[in-house]
Each structure stands twice: as C-alpha cells, then as structure tokens.
Amino acid sequence: MVRNFYRQFFFLFALLLLWTSCSINPFSNNRNEELYGELGFKVLSSSQEKRPQWISHPHKYSEGKGRLYFSYEIDPKPTQAMACAMARAYIKQDLAQLVNLFFLKGNEDKVWHEEVFNVAYDHWQSFFQKAQLENTYWEKRLYPSFEEEGEQSSVCAIRVSVAESEFLSQVKTLQRKVKSKIKQLQIRLPKNEKVENIFDGEGFLLFYKMNY
C-alpha cells in the first residue's frame, strides 16, 4: 500500500512539473504576447526614439517644396547593414512598379500593354536610381523562436525625393519612348487612341499628394 502511495505521489509530482514547465514556457502564446506585444516582436534598439510617420506617409510629412517624397521599408533581415543596403537597392523597383500601376491600370487587356509596361518600368527604374536620399530609419527586433533567447532581425526604411519638375519632364520623355515603341512594333491602334496620352504626369502628382 505504501508502495502504491509513493507511485501515485511521484506520478502527480511529474504531472505538476510538466504543467509548470508548459505554463512558464517563454514562447507559449500567453508569454509571447507579454514579451512581444500585439505586433509579435520587441524593439531592442532603433535609430530614433519613435517610429517616424514619414514611413507610411512620405509626402505628407515633408517640408520640401517642389519635390516628391517616397518611402520604402524592407522586410526583416539578419543585420541592420544588410537591411538598409537592400532597402536602398530595391526602392527604385518598388517606385517603378507604383508609377506604372497608376498609369497603366485598366489597360491590362490591351495588345500593347506588356511592351509598354516594360519600356515604362525600365524608364522609371533608371529615373529613381538618381533619387536623393532624405532619411533612414532602422530597428533591431527580437522575434519569438525555438531558441530561449529569441531571434534577432533588423528592418530598415528609407525616404527619397525627386523634383516635381524633373518627374514631369520624365513623363514627357516616356511619352516619346512609348510612341516610338508602338511605331516600331507596328501595332495598329483604334482611331483616336494614343497610348502616350495615358501617361498623365499632373494626374499622378494630384493622386500621390492626396494619398501619401
């Protein structure tokens, strides 16, 4: 009987240890929220005390007159240096895509869409390559992982600017490129349809300033 008592005692003790270990697991759901908050990570260090508003609204929170401001934030990378280098490298692709989508939206089914898209995309990548770097912001974060100390990663956001007058000038240059490309491909367009007319620089400026 004594032997059975000890068996039951040790069995209950083992269950208690198992329950306790699960309840204090630093990466259980409840503990994650306590350590990392609703966002799922903890900021260990950053280049500024507060996350700047220009990341979400690059043009709205700018003081420069006659310039367009754009921002781009890279996904988490192993190091801060890598994150910021990749942000600077990829922003021109992101902005070329943004501008192209504005101008060409609704024309995806046109016979000329792919060729014109490629011409315009290359044009804008080249243009934004020369954009002026205005701001850089980085964060070093701690994410949950199977390791007790968590997993560290860094994100980086940058803001660049271009002169509005230069942007409008580039739109006109692109119009000529597109017109030449259509002629080269010998694409027959419906009467009164001019592909180059879809590149409305003033329309983009109005749209961008209202939304960004």
PDB file of C-alpha atoms in Angstrom:
ATOM      1  CA  MET A   1       0.000   0.000   0.000  1.00  0.00           C
ATOM      2  CA  VAL A   2       2.858   2.339   0.854  1.00  0.00           C
ATOM      3  CA  ARG A   3       4.433   1.479  -2.492  1.00  0.00           C
ATOM      4  CA  ASN A   4       1.213   2.428  -4.298  1.00  0.00           C
ATOM      5  CA  PHE A   5       1.089   5.689  -2.371  1.00  0.00           C
ATOM      6  CA  TYR A   6       4.609   6.610  -3.497  1.00  0.00           C
ATOM      7  CA  ARG A   7       3.778   5.646  -7.076  1.00  0.00           C
ATOM      8  CA  GLN A   8       0.758   7.953  -7.036  1.00  0.00           C
ATOM      9  CA  PHE A   9       2.786  10.707  -5.374  1.00  0.00           C
ATOM     10  CA  PHE A  10       5.566  10.602  -7.959  1.00  0.00           C
ATOM     11  CA  PHE A  11       3.019  10.404 -10.795  1.00  0.00           C
ATOM     12  CA  LEU A  12       1.231  13.506  -9.518  1.00  0.00           C
ATOM     13  CA  PHE A  13       4.570  15.246  -8.954  1.00  0.00           C
ATOM     14  CA  ALA A  14       5.618  14.514 -12.563  1.00  0.00           C
ATOM     15  CA  LEU A  15       2.312  15.882 -13.859  1.00  0.00           C
ATOM     16  CA  LEU A  16       2.820  19.013 -11.767  1.00  0.00           C
ATOM     17  CA  LEU A  17       6.305  19.536 -13.206  1.00  0.00           C
ATOM     18  CA  LEU A  18       5.009  19.056 -16.744  1.00  0.00           C
ATOM     19  CA  TRP A  19       2.176  21.536 -16.208  1.00  0.00           C
ATOM     20  CA  THR A  20       4.539  24.073 -14.632  1.00  0.00           C
ATOM     21  CA  SER A  21       7.080  23.809 -17.448  1.00  0.00           C
ATOM     22  CA  CYS A  22       4.346  24.392 -20.039  1.00  0.00           C
ATOM     23  CA  SER A  23       2.895  27.334 -18.160  1.00  0.00           C
ATOM     24  CA  ILE A  24       6.223  29.190 -17.933  1.00  0.00           C
ATOM     25  CA  ASN A  25       7.367  28.396 -21.460  1.00  0.00           C
ATOM     26  CA  PRO A  26       8.678  31.793 -22.673  1.00  0.00           C
ATOM     27  CA  PHE A  27       7.375  31.123 -26.167  1.00  0.00           C
ATOM     28  CA  SER A  28       3.874  29.918 -25.310  1.00  0.00           C
ATOM     29  CA  ASN A  29       1.049  32.059 -26.696  1.00  0.00           C
ATOM     30  CA  ASN A  30       0.343  33.977 -23.482  1.00  0.00           C
ATOM     31  CA  ARG A  31       4.009  34.560 -22.786  1.00  0.00           C
ATOM     32  CA  ASN A  32       4.608  35.680 -26.376  1.00  0.00           C
ATOM     33  CA  GLU A  33       2.031  38.427 -26.061  1.00  0.00           C
ATOM     34  CA  GLU A  34       3.557  39.555 -22.777  1.00  0.00           C
ATOM     35  CA  LEU A  35       7.115  39.620 -24.153  1.00  0.00           C
ATOM     36  CA  TYR A  36       6.492  40.758 -27.720  1.00  0.00           C
ATOM     37  CA  GLY A  37       3.167  42.590 -27.644  1.00  0.00           C
ATOM     38  CA  GLU A  38       0.458  42.526 -30.284  1.00  0.00           C
ATOM     39  CA  LEU A  39       2.943  43.109 -33.121  1.00  0.00           C
ATOM     40  CA  GLY A  40       4.754  39.875 -32.318  1.00  0.00           C
ATOM     41  CA  PHE A  41       8.218  41.375 -31.773  1.00  0.00           C
ATOM     42  CA  LYS A  42      10.176  43.519 -29.336  1.00  0.00           C
ATOM     43  CA  VAL A  43      12.232  46.536 -30.455  1.00  0.00           C
ATOM     44  CA  LEU A  44      15.711  46.202 -28.950  1.00  0.00           C
ATOM     45  CA  SER A  45      17.149  49.396 -30.441  1.00  0.00           C
ATOM     46  CA  SER A  46      16.355  51.903 -33.171  1.00  0.00           C
ATOM     47  CA  SER A  47      17.792  54.950 -34.899  1.00  0.00           C
ATOM     48  CA  GLN A  48      15.047  57.157 -33.405  1.00  0.00           C
ATOM     49  CA  GLU A  49      13.023  57.015 -30.208  1.00  0.00           C
ATOM     50  CA  LYS A  50       9.734  56.828 -32.114  1.00  0.00           C
ATOM     51  CA  ARG A  51       8.922  55.234 -35.449  1.00  0.00           C
ATOM     52  CA  PRO A  52       8.702  58.187 -37.896  1.00  0.00           C
ATOM     53  CA  GLN A  53       5.403  58.965 -39.591  1.00  0.00           C
ATOM     54  CA  TRP A  54       7.065  59.505 -42.960  1.00  0.00           C
ATOM     55  CA  ILE A  55       7.338  55.727 -43.396  1.00  0.00           C
ATOM     56  CA  SER A  56       3.584  55.487 -44.016  1.00  0.00           C
ATOM     57  CA  HIS A  57       3.080  58.997 -45.407  1.00  0.00           C
ATOM     58  CA  PRO A  58       6.365  60.107 -47.001  1.00  0.00           C
ATOM     59  CA  HIS A  59       4.989  63.163 -48.788  1.00  0.00           C
ATOM     60  CA  LYS A  60       2.519  64.359 -46.144  1.00  0.00           C
ATOM     61  CA  TYR A  61       5.235  64.696 -43.510  1.00  0.00           C
ATOM     62  CA  SER A  62       7.719  66.582 -45.674  1.00  0.00           C
ATOM     63  CA  GLU A  63       8.718  70.229 -45.639  1.00  0.00           C
ATOM     64  CA  GLY A  64      10.392  70.451 -49.016  1.00  0.00           C
ATOM     65  CA  LYS A  65       8.528  72.426 -51.654  1.00  0.00           C
ATOM     66  CA  GLY A  66       8.518  71.360 -55.270  1.00  0.00           C
ATOM     67  CA  ARG A  67       9.665  67.821 -54.512  1.00  0.00           C
ATOM     68  CA  LEU A  68       8.007  64.411 -54.370  1.00  0.00           C
ATOM     69  CA  TYR A  69       8.829  62.193 -51.388  1.00  0.00           C
ATOM     70  CA  PHE A  70       8.691  58.396 -51.452  1.00  0.00           C
ATOM     71  CA  SER A  71       9.449  55.736 -48.826  1.00  0.00           C
ATOM     72  CA  TYR A  72      10.231  52.031 -48.791  1.00  0.00           C
ATOM     73  CA  GLU A  73      10.655  49.563 -45.919  1.00  0.00           C
ATOM     74  CA  ILE A  74      12.426  46.238 -46.329  1.00  0.00           C
ATOM     75  CA  ASP A  75      11.295  43.022 -44.626  1.00  0.00           C
ATOM     76  CA  PRO A  76      13.341  41.796 -41.622  1.00  0.00           C
ATOM     77  CA  LYS A  77      16.935  40.820 -42.450  1.00  0.00           C
ATOM     78  CA  PRO A  78      19.726  39.279 -40.334  1.00  0.00           C
ATOM     79  CA  THR A  79      21.633  42.560 -39.865  1.00  0.00           C
ATOM     80  CA  GLN A  80      20.972  46.291 -39.938  1.00  0.00           C
ATOM     81  CA  ALA A  81      23.612  46.858 -42.625  1.00  0.00           C
ATOM     82  CA  MET A  82      22.025  44.261 -44.892  1.00  0.00           C
ATOM     83  CA  ALA A  83      18.508  45.625 -44.327  1.00  0.00           C
ATOM     84  CA  CYS A  84      19.456  49.215 -45.193  1.00  0.00           C
ATOM     85  CA  ALA A  85      21.570  48.196 -48.187  1.00  0.00           C
ATOM     86  CA  MET A  86      18.684  46.155 -49.596  1.00  0.00           C
ATOM     87  CA  ALA A  87      16.198  48.972 -48.956  1.00  0.00           C
ATOM     88  CA  ARG A  88      18.366  51.353 -50.978  1.00  0.00           C
ATOM     89  CA  ALA A  89      18.723  48.769 -53.747  1.00  0.00           C
ATOM     90  CA  TYR A  90      15.062  47.788 -54.005  1.00  0.00           C
ATOM     91  CA  ILE A  91      13.324  51.158 -53.673  1.00  0.00           C
ATOM     92  CA  LYS A  92      13.765  52.003 -57.361  1.00  0.00           C
ATOM     93  CA  GLN A  93      11.970  48.780 -58.338  1.00  0.00           C
ATOM     94  CA  ASP A  94       9.142  49.451 -55.895  1.00  0.00           C
ATOM     95  CA  LEU A  95       8.641  53.017 -57.126  1.00  0.00           C
ATOM     96  CA  ALA A  96       8.800  51.994 -60.790  1.00  0.00           C
ATOM     97  CA  GLN A  97       6.035  49.490 -60.053  1.00  0.00           C
ATOM     98  CA  LEU A  98       3.966  52.100 -58.189  1.00  0.00           C
ATOM     99  CA  VAL A  99       4.123  54.673 -61.001  1.00  0.00           C
ATOM    100  CA  ASN A 100       3.493  52.068 -63.687  1.00  0.00           C
ATOM    101  CA  LEU A 101       0.418  50.700 -61.934  1.00  0.00           C
ATOM    102  CA  PHE A 102      -1.063  54.184 -61.721  1.00  0.00           C
ATOM    103  CA  PHE A 103      -0.577  54.958 -65.395  1.00  0.00           C
ATOM    104  CA  LEU A 104      -1.421  51.544 -66.862  1.00  0.00           C
ATOM    105  CA  LYS A 105      -4.210  50.367 -64.556  1.00  0.00           C
ATOM    106  CA  GLY A 106      -7.239  49.274 -66.567  1.00  0.00           C
ATOM    107  CA  ASN A 107      -5.211  48.615 -69.711  1.00  0.00           C
ATOM    108  CA  GLU A 108      -4.046  45.099 -68.869  1.00  0.00           C
ATOM    109  CA  ASP A 109      -6.010  43.569 -71.742  1.00  0.00           C
ATOM    110  CA  LYS A 110      -4.603  45.888 -74.412  1.00  0.00           C
ATOM    111  CA  VAL A 111      -2.379  44.340 -77.076  1.00  0.00           C
ATOM    112  CA  TRP A 112       0.365  46.841 -76.315  1.00  0.00           C
ATOM    113  CA  HIS A 113       0.293  46.507 -72.504  1.00  0.00           C
ATOM    114  CA  GLU A 114       3.265  44.193 -71.948  1.00  0.00           C
ATOM    115  CA  GLU A 115       5.627  46.062 -74.278  1.00  0.00           C
ATOM    116  CA  VAL A 116       4.654  49.479 -72.945  1.00  0.00           C
ATOM    117  CA  PHE A 117       4.847  48.245 -69.342  1.00  0.00           C
ATOM    118  CA  ASN A 118       8.421  47.026 -69.848  1.00  0.00           C
ATOM    119  CA  VAL A 119       9.531  50.264 -71.526  1.00  0.00           C
ATOM    120  CA  ALA A 120       7.981  52.362 -68.754  1.00  0.00           C
ATOM    121  CA  TYR A 121       9.295  50.122 -65.948  1.00  0.00           C
ATOM    122  CA  ASP A 122      12.884  50.372 -67.177  1.00  0.00           C
ATOM    123  CA  HIS A 123      12.479  54.121 -67.631  1.00  0.00           C
ATOM    124  CA  TRP A 124      11.276  54.698 -64.062  1.00  0.00           C
ATOM    125  CA  GLN A 125      13.883  52.402 -62.530  1.00  0.00           C
ATOM    126  CA  SER A 126      16.595  54.447 -64.201  1.00  0.00           C
ATOM    127  CA  PHE A 127      14.996  57.699 -63.049  1.00  0.00           C
ATOM    128  CA  PHE A 128      14.558  56.691 -59.394  1.00  0.00           C
ATOM    129  CA  GLN A 129      18.127  55.400 -59.292  1.00  0.00           C
ATOM    130  CA  LYS A 130      19.122  59.081 -59.089  1.00  0.00           C
ATOM    131  CA  ALA A 131      16.639  59.997 -56.333  1.00  0.00           C
ATOM    132  CA  GLN A 132      18.008  61.967 -53.393  1.00  0.00           C
ATOM    133  CA  LEU A 133      18.217  60.071 -50.086  1.00  0.00           C
ATOM    134  CA  GLU A 134      16.461  62.091 -47.372  1.00  0.00           C
ATOM    135  CA  ASN A 135      16.007  59.859 -44.307  1.00  0.00           C
ATOM    136  CA  THR A 136      16.896  56.440 -42.959  1.00  0.00           C
ATOM    137  CA  TYR A 137      15.272  54.622 -40.056  1.00  0.00           C
ATOM    138  CA  TRP A 138      16.154  51.193 -38.703  1.00  0.00           C
ATOM    139  CA  GLU A 139      15.003  48.897 -35.930  1.00  0.00           C
ATOM    140  CA  LYS A 140      16.679  45.905 -34.349  1.00  0.00           C
ATOM    141  CA  ARG A 141      13.948  43.479 -33.313  1.00  0.00           C
ATOM    142  CA  LEU A 142      13.583  40.331 -31.256  1.00  0.00           C
ATOM    143  CA  TYR A 143      11.162  37.726 -32.590  1.00  0.00           C
ATOM    144  CA  PRO A 144       9.955  34.508 -30.892  1.00  0.00           C
ATOM    145  CA  SER A 145      11.830  31.372 -31.879  1.00  0.00           C
ATOM    146  CA  PHE A 146      12.607  27.908 -30.590  1.00  0.00           C
ATOM    147  CA  GLU A 147      15.772  29.318 -29.035  1.00  0.00           C
ATOM    148  CA  GLU A 148      15.374  30.585 -25.486  1.00  0.00           C
ATOM    149  CA  GLU A 149      16.917  33.981 -26.308  1.00  0.00           C
ATOM    150  CA  GLY A 150      14.694  34.559 -29.347  1.00  0.00           C
ATOM    151  CA  GLU A 151      15.745  35.539 -32.854  1.00  0.00           C
ATOM    152  CA  GLN A 152      17.143  38.974 -33.723  1.00  0.00           C
ATOM    153  CA  SER A 153      16.433  40.680 -37.053  1.00  0.00           C
ATOM    154  CA  SER A 154      16.585  44.218 -38.416  1.00  0.00           C
ATOM    155  CA  VAL A 155      14.277  46.272 -40.610  1.00  0.00           C
ATOM    156  CA  CYS A 156      15.161  49.449 -42.457  1.00  0.00           C
ATOM    157  CA  ALA A 157      13.065  52.189 -44.066  1.00  0.00           C
ATOM    158  CA  ILE A 158      14.330  54.966 -46.302  1.00  0.00           C
ATOM    159  CA  ARG A 159      12.798  58.091 -47.765  1.00  0.00           C
ATOM    160  CA  VAL A 160      13.923  59.629 -51.046  1.00  0.00           C
ATOM    161  CA  SER A 161      12.826  62.637 -53.068  1.00  0.00           C
ATOM    162  CA  VAL A 162      12.802  63.851 -56.663  1.00  0.00           C
ATOM    163  CA  ALA A 163      11.997  67.269 -58.095  1.00  0.00           C
ATOM    164  CA  GLU A 164       8.413  67.557 -59.331  1.00  0.00           C
ATOM    165  CA  SER A 165       9.600  69.413 -62.425  1.00  0.00           C
ATOM    166  CA  GLU A 166      12.038  66.611 -63.249  1.00  0.00           C
ATOM    167  CA  PHE A 167       9.328  63.997 -62.750  1.00  0.00           C
ATOM    168  CA  LEU A 168       7.034  65.812 -65.205  1.00  0.00           C
ATOM    169  CA  SER A 169       9.909  66.121 -67.658  1.00  0.00           C
ATOM    170  CA  GLN A 170      10.486  62.357 -67.414  1.00  0.00           C
ATOM    171  CA  VAL A 171       6.801  61.732 -68.160  1.00  0.00           C
ATOM    172  CA  LYS A 172       7.159  63.648 -71.431  1.00  0.00           C
ATOM    173  CA  THR A 173      10.321  61.717 -72.280  1.00  0.00           C
ATOM    174  CA  LEU A 174       8.478  58.464 -71.605  1.00  0.00           C
ATOM    175  CA  GLN A 175       5.593  59.531 -73.837  1.00  0.00           C
ATOM    176  CA  ARG A 176       8.032  59.867 -76.728  1.00  0.00           C
ATOM    177  CA  LYS A 177       9.598  56.474 -75.949  1.00  0.00           C
ATOM    178  CA  VAL A 178       6.209  54.769 -75.893  1.00  0.00           C
ATOM    179  CA  LYS A 179       5.114  56.406 -79.137  1.00  0.00           C
ATOM    180  CA  SER A 180       8.324  55.240 -80.794  1.00  0.00           C
ATOM    181  CA  LYS A 181       7.900  51.694 -79.414  1.00  0.00           C
ATOM    182  CA  ILE A 182       4.350  51.401 -80.733  1.00  0.00           C
ATOM    183  CA  LYS A 183       5.502  52.567 -84.151  1.00  0.00           C
ATOM    184  CA  GLN A 184       8.424  50.129 -84.098  1.00  0.00           C
ATOM    185  CA  LEU A 185       6.124  47.197 -83.283  1.00  0.00           C
ATOM    186  CA  GLN A 186       3.698  48.297 -85.992  1.00  0.00           C
ATOM    187  CA  ILE A 187       0.772  47.934 -83.612  1.00  0.00           C
ATOM    188  CA  ARG A 188      -2.454  49.213 -85.119  1.00  0.00           C
ATOM    189  CA  LEU A 189      -4.433  51.240 -82.627  1.00  0.00           C
ATOM    190  CA  PRO A 190      -8.118  52.173 -82.795  1.00  0.00           C
ATOM    191  CA  LYS A 191      -8.848  55.565 -84.271  1.00  0.00           C
ATOM    192  CA  ASN A 192      -8.145  58.470 -81.887  1.00  0.00           C
ATOM    193  CA  GLU A 193      -6.321  56.177 -79.408  1.00  0.00           C
ATOM    194  CA  LYS A 194      -2.860  57.359 -78.425  1.00  0.00           C
ATOM    195  CA  VAL A 195      -1.067  55.211 -75.865  1.00  0.00           C
ATOM    196  CA  GLU A 196       1.258  58.014 -74.811  1.00  0.00           C
ATOM    197  CA  ASN A 197      -1.724  60.039 -73.588  1.00  0.00           C
ATOM    198  CA  ILE A 198      -2.301  57.658 -70.666  1.00  0.00           C
ATOM    199  CA  PHE A 199       0.881  58.984 -69.040  1.00  0.00           C
ATOM    200  CA  ASP A 200      -0.655  61.950 -67.218  1.00  0.00           C
ATOM    201  CA  GLY A 201       2.050  63.449 -65.019  1.00  0.00           C
ATOM    202  CA  GLU A 202      -0.146  66.093 -63.388  1.00  0.00           C
ATOM    203  CA  GLY A 203      -2.751  63.439 -62.627  1.00  0.00           C
ATOM    204  CA  PHE A 204      -0.163  61.331 -60.824  1.00  0.00           C
ATOM    205  CA  LEU A 205       1.037  64.303 -58.748  1.00  0.00           C
ATOM    206  CA  LEU A 206      -2.518  65.036 -57.616  1.00  0.00           C
ATOM    207  CA  PHE A 207      -3.200  61.385 -56.775  1.00  0.00           C
ATOM    208  CA  TYR A 208       0.075  60.916 -54.902  1.00  0.00           C
ATOM    209  CA  LYS A 209      -0.152  64.068 -52.796  1.00  0.00           C
ATOM    210  CA  MET A 210      -3.688  63.191 -51.719  1.00  0.00           C
ATOM    211  CA  ASN A 211      -2.825  59.624 -50.695  1.00  0.00           C
ATOM    212  CA  TYR A 212       0.772  59.693 -49.495  1.00  0.00           C
TER     213      TYR A 212
END
